[in-house]
Coordinates of C-alpha atoms and ligand atoms in Angstrom, one line a residue:
M1 CA 14.6 -4.3 -86.1
E2 CA 15.2 -3.0 -82.6
N3 CA 18.7 -2.1 -81.6
K4 CA 20.0 -2.4 -78.1
I5 CA 23.1 -0.4 -77.1
E6 CA 24.6 -1.7 -73.9
R7 CA 27.4 0.8 -73.4
K8 CA 27.4 4.4 -74.5
G9 CA 30.9 5.9 -74.7
Q10 CA 32.5 9.3 -74.9
V11 CA 32.1 9.9 -78.6
I12 CA 29.6 8.3 -80.9
F13 CA 26.8 7.7 -78.4
S14 CA 27.6 10.8 -76.3
G15 CA 24.8 12.9 -77.9
Y16 CA 24.8 15.1 -81.0
K17 CA 22.6 17.8 -82.4
Y18 CA 21.8 17.3 -86.1
G19 CA 23.7 19.7 -88.4
E20 CA 26.0 21.1 -85.6
G21 CA 29.2 19.5 -87.1
I22 CA 28.5 20.8 -90.6
K23 CA 27.8 24.4 -89.3
K24 CA 31.2 24.4 -87.4
A25 CA 33.0 22.7 -90.4
L26 CA 31.9 25.3 -92.9
K27 CA 33.4 28.1 -90.7
L28 CA 36.7 26.3 -91.1
S29 CA 38.8 25.8 -94.3
P30 CA 39.3 22.3 -95.7
Q31 CA 43.0 22.6 -94.6
D32 CA 41.8 23.4 -91.0
I33 CA 39.7 20.3 -91.0
L34 CA 42.6 18.2 -92.3
F35 CA 44.8 19.6 -89.5
E36 CA 42.2 18.6 -86.8
L37 CA 41.9 15.2 -88.4
R38 CA 45.6 14.7 -88.3
E39 CA 45.8 15.8 -84.7
S40 CA 43.0 13.4 -83.8
K41 CA 45.0 10.4 -85.3
L42 CA 41.7 8.9 -86.3
R43 CA 42.2 5.6 -88.1
G44 CA 39.6 4.0 -90.4
R45 CA 37.1 1.8 -88.6
G46 CA 36.6 -0.6 -91.6
G47 CA 39.4 -2.9 -90.3
A48 CA 42.6 -1.9 -91.8
G49 CA 43.1 1.2 -89.7
F50 CA 44.5 3.5 -92.4
P51 CA 44.8 7.1 -91.1
T52 CA 41.7 9.0 -92.3
S53 CA 43.6 12.4 -92.6
T54 CA 46.1 10.8 -95.0
K55 CA 43.3 9.4 -97.2
W56 CA 41.4 12.6 -97.3
M57 CA 44.5 14.7 -97.8
L58 CA 45.6 12.5 -100.8
T59 CA 42.1 12.8 -102.4
A60 CA 41.9 16.5 -101.7
A61 CA 45.3 17.1 -103.3
T62 CA 44.3 15.6 -106.7
L63 CA 43.6 18.2 -109.3
D64 CA 40.7 16.4 -111.0
P65 CA 37.5 18.5 -110.2
E66 CA 35.4 15.3 -110.2
K67 CA 35.9 13.4 -107.0
Y68 CA 33.8 10.9 -105.0
L69 CA 33.2 10.2 -101.4
I70 CA 32.0 6.7 -100.7
C71 CA 30.6 5.3 -97.5
N72 CA 31.3 1.6 -97.2
A73 CA 28.1 0.2 -95.5
D74 CA 28.6 -3.3 -96.8
E75 CA 29.1 -4.7 -93.3
G76 CA 29.8 -8.2 -94.4
E77 CA 32.3 -9.4 -91.8
P78 CA 30.5 -12.2 -89.8
G79 CA 29.6 -10.9 -86.4
T80 CA 29.6 -7.2 -87.2
F81 CA 26.4 -5.3 -86.8
K82 CA 27.5 -1.9 -85.4
D83 CA 27.1 -0.1 -88.7
R84 CA 23.5 -1.3 -88.8
V85 CA 22.9 0.5 -85.5
L86 CA 24.5 3.7 -86.8
L87 CA 22.5 3.6 -90.0
T88 CA 19.2 3.0 -88.2
E89 CA 19.5 5.3 -85.2
Y90 CA 22.5 7.6 -85.7
F91 CA 22.4 8.4 -89.3
N92 CA 22.6 12.1 -88.6
L93 CA 26.2 11.5 -87.5
V94 CA 27.1 9.4 -90.5
F95 CA 25.6 11.8 -93.1
D96 CA 26.9 15.0 -91.3
G97 CA 30.3 13.3 -91.4
M98 CA 29.9 12.6 -95.1
V99 CA 29.0 16.3 -95.8
I100 CA 32.1 17.4 -93.8
G101 CA 34.1 14.9 -95.8
G102 CA 32.7 16.2 -99.1
Y103 CA 33.7 19.7 -98.1
T104 CA 37.2 18.7 -97.0
I105 CA 38.1 16.7 -100.1
K106 CA 36.1 18.9 -102.5
A107 CA 33.8 16.2 -103.7
K108 CA 30.4 17.0 -105.2
Y109 CA 29.0 13.5 -104.9
G110 CA 28.7 11.1 -102.0
I111 CA 27.6 7.5 -102.4
L112 CA 26.3 5.2 -99.6
Y113 CA 27.1 1.6 -100.7
L114 CA 24.5 -0.2 -98.6
R115 CA 24.5 -4.0 -98.2
G116 CA 21.6 -5.6 -99.9
E117 CA 20.3 -7.1 -96.7
Y118 CA 19.9 -3.6 -95.3
K119 CA 17.5 -2.6 -98.1
Y120 CA 14.7 -2.2 -95.5
M121 CA 16.6 0.9 -94.2
V122 CA 16.3 2.8 -97.5
P123 CA 13.0 4.6 -96.9
D124 CA 14.2 6.0 -93.5
I125 CA 17.5 7.0 -94.9
E126 CA 16.0 8.6 -98.0
A127 CA 13.6 10.6 -95.7
H128 CA 16.6 11.8 -93.7
L129 CA 18.5 12.9 -96.8
E130 CA 15.4 14.7 -98.0
K131 CA 15.2 16.6 -94.7
M132 CA 18.8 17.5 -95.0
R133 CA 18.1 18.9 -98.5
K134 CA 15.2 21.0 -97.1
D135 CA 17.4 22.3 -94.3
N136 CA 20.1 23.2 -96.9
L137 CA 22.6 20.7 -95.3
L138 CA 22.7 18.8 -98.7
G139 CA 22.4 20.0 -102.2
K140 CA 23.4 23.4 -103.8
S141 CA 25.3 26.1 -101.8
I142 CA 25.1 24.3 -98.5
L143 CA 24.3 26.7 -95.6
G144 CA 24.9 29.5 -98.1
K145 CA 28.4 28.5 -99.0
E146 CA 28.3 29.4 -102.7
D147 CA 30.9 27.1 -104.0
F148 CA 30.0 24.0 -101.9
N149 CA 27.5 21.7 -103.6
F150 CA 27.3 18.1 -102.3
D151 CA 24.6 15.4 -102.5
I152 CA 24.4 11.7 -101.4
E153 CA 22.9 8.8 -103.4
I154 CA 22.2 5.4 -102.0
R155 CA 23.4 2.3 -104.0
L156 CA 22.5 -1.2 -102.9
G157 CA 25.0 -4.2 -102.9
T158 CA 23.8 -7.7 -103.6
G159 CA 25.2 -9.8 -100.9
A160 CA 28.9 -10.6 -101.6
Y161 CA 31.5 -10.4 -98.8
I162 CA 34.2 -9.3 -101.3
C163 CA 32.2 -6.2 -102.2
G164 CA 33.2 -4.7 -98.8
E165 CA 36.8 -4.6 -100.1
E166 CA 37.0 -1.1 -101.4
T167 CA 38.2 -1.7 -104.9
A168 CA 35.7 -4.6 -105.4
L169 CA 33.1 -2.2 -104.0
I170 CA 34.0 0.3 -106.7
E171 CA 33.8 -2.4 -109.4
S172 CA 30.4 -3.3 -108.1
L173 CA 29.3 0.4 -108.1
E174 CA 30.4 0.6 -111.8
G175 CA 28.1 -2.4 -112.6
S176 CA 30.9 -4.9 -112.9
R177 CA 31.4 -8.2 -111.0
G178 CA 32.8 -7.5 -107.5
E179 CA 36.5 -8.3 -107.9
A180 CA 39.5 -6.5 -106.2
R181 CA 41.6 -4.3 -108.4
N182 CA 45.4 -4.2 -108.6
R183 CA 46.9 -1.4 -106.6
P184 CA 48.4 1.0 -107.5
P185 CA 46.6 3.0 -108.7
F186 CA 44.9 3.5 -105.4
P187 CA 41.2 4.8 -105.2
V188 CA 42.4 8.1 -104.0
N189 CA 43.9 8.6 -107.4
R190 CA 41.8 6.4 -109.6
G191 CA 38.6 5.2 -108.0
Y192 CA 34.9 5.3 -109.0
M193 CA 34.7 6.0 -112.8
G194 CA 38.4 6.4 -112.8
K195 CA 38.1 9.5 -110.6
P196 CA 39.8 10.2 -107.3
S197 CA 37.7 8.6 -104.5
S198 CA 37.8 8.2 -100.8
V199 CA 36.2 5.1 -99.4
N200 CA 35.5 5.2 -95.7
N201 CA 33.6 3.0 -93.2
V202 CA 30.3 4.1 -91.7
E203 CA 31.8 4.4 -88.2
T204 CA 34.7 6.5 -89.5
F205 CA 32.2 9.1 -90.8
A206 CA 30.3 9.0 -87.5
N207 CA 33.5 10.2 -85.6
I208 CA 34.0 13.2 -87.9
P209 CA 31.5 15.7 -86.5
F210 CA 32.9 15.2 -83.0
I211 CA 36.5 15.8 -84.1
V212 CA 35.4 19.0 -85.9
M213 CA 33.4 20.3 -82.9
K214 CA 35.7 19.3 -80.1
G215 CA 39.0 19.3 -81.8
G216 CA 41.6 16.7 -82.8
K217 CA 43.6 17.2 -79.5
W218 CA 40.5 16.3 -77.4
Y219 CA 39.9 13.2 -79.5
S220 CA 43.5 12.0 -79.4
K221 CA 43.5 11.9 -75.6
L222 CA 40.9 9.1 -75.7
G223 CA 42.1 5.5 -76.2
T224 CA 45.8 4.7 -76.6
E225 CA 48.6 6.6 -78.3
K226 CA 48.4 4.6 -81.5
S227 CA 44.6 3.9 -81.4
T228 CA 42.8 7.0 -80.4
G229 CA 39.2 7.6 -79.7
T230 CA 36.5 5.0 -78.9
K231 CA 35.5 1.9 -80.9
L232 CA 32.1 0.3 -81.4
F233 CA 32.3 -3.4 -80.7
S234 CA 29.6 -5.9 -82.0
V235 CA 29.6 -8.6 -79.4
S236 CA 28.0 -11.9 -80.0
G237 CA 28.1 -15.5 -78.9
D238 CA 28.2 -17.0 -75.4
C239 CA 27.5 -14.1 -73.1
E240 CA 24.5 -12.6 -71.2
K241 CA 24.5 -9.3 -73.1
P242 CA 25.4 -9.6 -76.7
D243 CA 25.1 -6.1 -78.2
V244 CA 26.9 -3.0 -79.4
Y245 CA 29.3 -1.4 -77.0
E246 CA 31.3 1.8 -77.3
L247 CA 34.5 1.5 -75.4
P248 CA 37.9 3.3 -75.5
W249 CA 40.6 1.6 -77.6
G250 CA 42.9 -0.2 -75.2
T251 CA 40.2 -2.0 -73.3
K252 CA 41.4 -5.5 -72.3
V253 CA 39.6 -8.6 -73.6
S254 CA 39.0 -9.6 -70.0
E255 CA 37.3 -6.3 -69.2
L256 CA 35.0 -6.7 -72.1
L257 CA 34.2 -10.2 -71.2
E258 CA 33.2 -9.1 -67.7
L259 CA 31.1 -6.2 -69.1
V260 CA 29.1 -8.5 -71.4
G261 CA 28.5 -11.2 -68.8
A262 CA 30.6 -14.0 -70.4
K263 CA 31.1 -17.1 -68.3
N264 CA 33.5 -20.1 -68.8
T265 CA 34.9 -18.5 -71.9
K266 CA 37.3 -20.7 -73.8
A267 CA 38.0 -18.6 -76.9
V268 CA 37.4 -15.1 -78.3
Q269 CA 37.5 -14.5 -82.0
V270 CA 38.6 -10.9 -82.4
G271 CA 37.9 -9.2 -85.8
G272 CA 35.3 -11.5 -87.3
A273 CA 35.9 -14.6 -89.3
S274 CA 39.1 -13.2 -90.7
G275 CA 40.4 -12.2 -87.3
Q276 CA 42.4 -14.1 -84.7
C277 CA 41.1 -16.6 -82.2
I278 CA 42.7 -16.2 -78.8
P279 CA 42.6 -18.5 -75.7
K280 CA 42.1 -17.7 -72.0
S281 CA 45.9 -17.2 -71.5
Q282 CA 45.7 -14.1 -73.8
F283 CA 42.6 -12.4 -72.3
D284 CA 44.7 -9.7 -70.8
R285 CA 45.7 -8.4 -74.3
M286 CA 44.1 -5.2 -75.4
L287 CA 41.8 -4.3 -78.2
A288 CA 43.9 -1.8 -80.2
Y289 CA 45.7 -1.6 -83.5
E290 CA 49.0 -2.2 -81.8
D291 CA 47.8 -5.4 -80.2
L292 CA 44.5 -7.1 -81.2
S293 CA 43.3 -5.1 -84.2
T294 CA 39.6 -5.3 -85.1
G295 CA 36.9 -3.8 -87.2
G296 CA 34.7 -4.4 -84.3
S297 CA 33.4 -8.0 -84.3
I298 CA 33.9 -10.0 -81.1
K299 CA 32.7 -13.6 -81.0
I300 CA 32.7 -15.4 -77.7
F301 CA 32.9 -19.2 -77.3
N302 CA 32.5 -21.0 -74.0
E303 CA 33.9 -24.3 -72.9
S304 CA 31.1 -26.3 -74.5
R305 CA 32.2 -25.3 -78.0
N306 CA 34.2 -27.4 -80.3
M307 CA 37.0 -25.3 -81.9
L308 CA 37.2 -27.5 -85.0
H309 CA 33.4 -27.0 -85.6
I310 CA 34.0 -23.2 -85.3
L311 CA 37.0 -23.3 -87.7
K312 CA 35.0 -25.4 -90.2
N313 CA 32.2 -22.9 -90.2
F314 CA 34.7 -20.0 -90.9
M315 CA 36.5 -21.9 -93.7
E316 CA 33.2 -22.8 -95.4
F317 CA 32.4 -19.1 -95.4
F318 CA 35.7 -18.2 -97.1
V319 CA 35.4 -21.0 -99.7
E320 CA 31.9 -19.7 -100.5
E321 CA 33.0 -16.0 -100.5
S322 CA 36.3 -16.1 -102.3
C323 CA 35.7 -14.3 -105.6
G324 CA 37.9 -16.9 -107.3
Q325 CA 40.0 -14.3 -109.1
C326 CA 43.4 -15.4 -107.7
V327 CA 44.7 -18.9 -107.1
P328 CA 46.0 -18.6 -103.5
C329 CA 42.6 -17.6 -102.3
R330 CA 40.5 -19.7 -104.6
V331 CA 42.4 -23.0 -104.0
G332 CA 44.0 -22.2 -100.7
N333 CA 40.7 -21.8 -98.7
V334 CA 39.4 -25.2 -100.2
K335 CA 42.6 -26.9 -99.0
L336 CA 42.4 -25.3 -95.5
L337 CA 38.8 -26.5 -95.3
E338 CA 39.8 -30.0 -96.3
G339 CA 42.5 -30.0 -93.7
T340 CA 40.0 -29.0 -91.0
E341 CA 37.7 -31.8 -92.1
M342 CA 40.7 -34.3 -91.8
L343 CA 41.4 -33.0 -88.3
L344 CA 37.7 -33.5 -87.4
K345 CA 37.9 -37.1 -88.6
G346 CA 41.3 -37.7 -87.1
E347 CA 42.6 -38.7 -90.5
F348 CA 45.7 -36.5 -90.9
T349 CA 49.5 -36.6 -90.6
F350 CA 51.4 -33.8 -88.9
E351 CA 53.5 -33.4 -92.0
Y352 CA 50.5 -32.6 -94.1
I353 CA 49.0 -30.2 -91.5
N354 CA 52.4 -28.4 -91.3
K355 CA 52.2 -28.0 -95.1
L356 CA 48.8 -26.5 -94.7
K357 CA 50.1 -24.0 -92.2
E358 CA 52.8 -23.1 -94.7
L359 CA 50.1 -22.7 -97.3
G360 CA 48.1 -20.4 -95.0
R361 CA 51.2 -18.2 -94.4
T362 CA 51.8 -18.1 -98.2
M363 CA 48.2 -17.1 -98.9
K364 CA 48.6 -14.2 -96.5
I365 CA 51.5 -12.9 -98.7
A366 CA 50.4 -14.0 -102.2
S367 CA 46.7 -13.4 -102.3
K368 CA 45.6 -10.4 -104.3
C369 CA 43.4 -8.7 -101.7
G370 CA 42.6 -8.6 -98.1
L371 CA 40.1 -11.6 -98.3
G372 CA 42.8 -14.2 -99.0
Q373 CA 45.4 -12.3 -97.0
S374 CA 43.3 -12.7 -93.9
S375 CA 41.2 -15.8 -94.4
P376 CA 44.0 -18.2 -93.1
N377 CA 44.0 -16.3 -89.7
P378 CA 41.4 -18.5 -88.0
F379 CA 43.1 -21.7 -89.3
L380 CA 46.5 -20.6 -88.1
S381 CA 45.4 -19.1 -84.8
I382 CA 43.1 -22.0 -83.8
L383 CA 45.7 -24.6 -84.7
E384 CA 48.3 -22.7 -82.7
N385 CA 46.3 -21.7 -79.7
F386 CA 44.1 -24.8 -79.2
K387 CA 46.7 -27.5 -80.1
D388 CA 45.6 -30.0 -77.5
E389 CA 42.0 -29.9 -78.5
V390 CA 42.5 -29.8 -82.2
F391 CA 45.0 -32.6 -82.5
N392 CA 43.5 -34.9 -79.9
Q393 CA 39.8 -35.0 -80.6
G394 CA 40.3 -37.0 -83.8
M395 CA 37.9 -39.9 -83.9
E396 CA 35.2 -38.3 -81.7
E397 CA 33.2 -37.4 -84.8
Ligands
FMN1 C1 37.0 -9.0 -97.9 C2 36.9 -7.6 -97.3 C3 35.7 -7.1 -96.9 C4 35.6 -5.9 -96.3 N1 34.4 -5.4 -95.9 C5 34.3 -4.2 -95.4 C6 33.0 -3.7 -95.0 O1 32.0 -4.4 -95.0 N2 33.0 -2.4 -94.5 C7 34.1 -1.6 -94.4 O2 34.0 -0.4 -94.0 N3 35.3 -2.0 -94.8 C8 35.4 -3.3 -95.3 N4 36.6 -3.7 -95.8 C9 37.8 -2.8 -95.7 C10 37.8 -1.9 -97.0 O3 38.5 -2.5 -98.0 C11 38.4 -0.5 -96.7 O4 39.6 -0.7 -96.1 C12 37.5 0.4 -95.8 O5 36.3 0.6 -96.3 C13 38.2 1.8 -95.7 O6 37.5 2.6 -94.8 P1 38.2 3.2 -93.5 O7 39.5 3.8 -93.9 O8 37.2 4.2 -93.0 O9 38.4 2.0 -92.6 C14 36.8 -5.0 -96.3 C15 38.0 -5.5 -96.7 C16 38.1 -6.8 -97.2 C17 39.4 -7.3 -97.7

């Protein structure tokens, strides 16, 4: 599959020489790297935005000599395809980032959890890992560092959205059904095989070599104060140039729409199916953790689109993908879908729809994992931001 990258930014797509980051990292101590990471204020790119330095520090601090570093390449959020680009054309960055991570947290094993649909990538990735072994960038005594042994294994997922959630991913790696675990204990203390594990997104790893080479201070000057660096956005929907864009955090939605050639835009879904849907009046908001947080998926809808059709599509996805383990998510998504269908038919009472909104808010608090905690977002935001259209179209269907 051919990738097109519309906008190269100052970090990930700025150019990188294979192995450079590892060479620099091995001249530093793990503590030095943690310091640079903290200075960079890098936050995980998988969606939740947890500080990477904290996650690595907690894993590094555990005394267990057996630890794991896991790269989350499940990329299941609808509309997200930036990790696919990284894993087909920029895997030197991702795997160099993993080796640096292994050195920092003192792990001997790295696992790439690759979504089943990306199986076609395996031969190329395997060939790259083999080259790294030949070049002594993977395996025993990496670059002559006697006590540093680290290797990476690829494991395939089998196509469940929930398996992108880090604890369900670990269950899946262990051969169990993909279901989220109770936390605590957190994976940094008890993860894969009960051992300390750090799970990070593909794009998070791709940032690491640059932070090591150019320093945390340099990185922290890009983006905004709370959202440093650049972000890869997977842009799809009604626009002339749907593709992957590397932009600094803090870019306004309106700026992005102009860049991608979006015309007559009615709505933008920020953060995939589980994100928020915003109307034109909010297009001056910025893409950043402190405003519109996103793992990278941007879906654009123009004036010709029916917001209830969009919502129905999202809710059908969540009904299908709920793992069924907890009641708020298993039953709640079905109820929100039924409510959407009632709105489409014009057969609803405001009292019932208000109850559904309350249910959505309860799901966000009571669901066991991020799936049910975020799946009501499109229901709540579309009903709030597109009131006129949603409540008036009724009998049109
Ligand atoms: C339902 C669900 C699906 C998720 N899917 C992914 C995914 O495909 N890739 C990913 O990196 N994180 C995904 N996450 C977030 C992970 O649980 C976790 O926060 C992330 O891998 C941590 O990496 P980071 O700190 O580098 O962001 C998902 C979370 C939920 C609740």
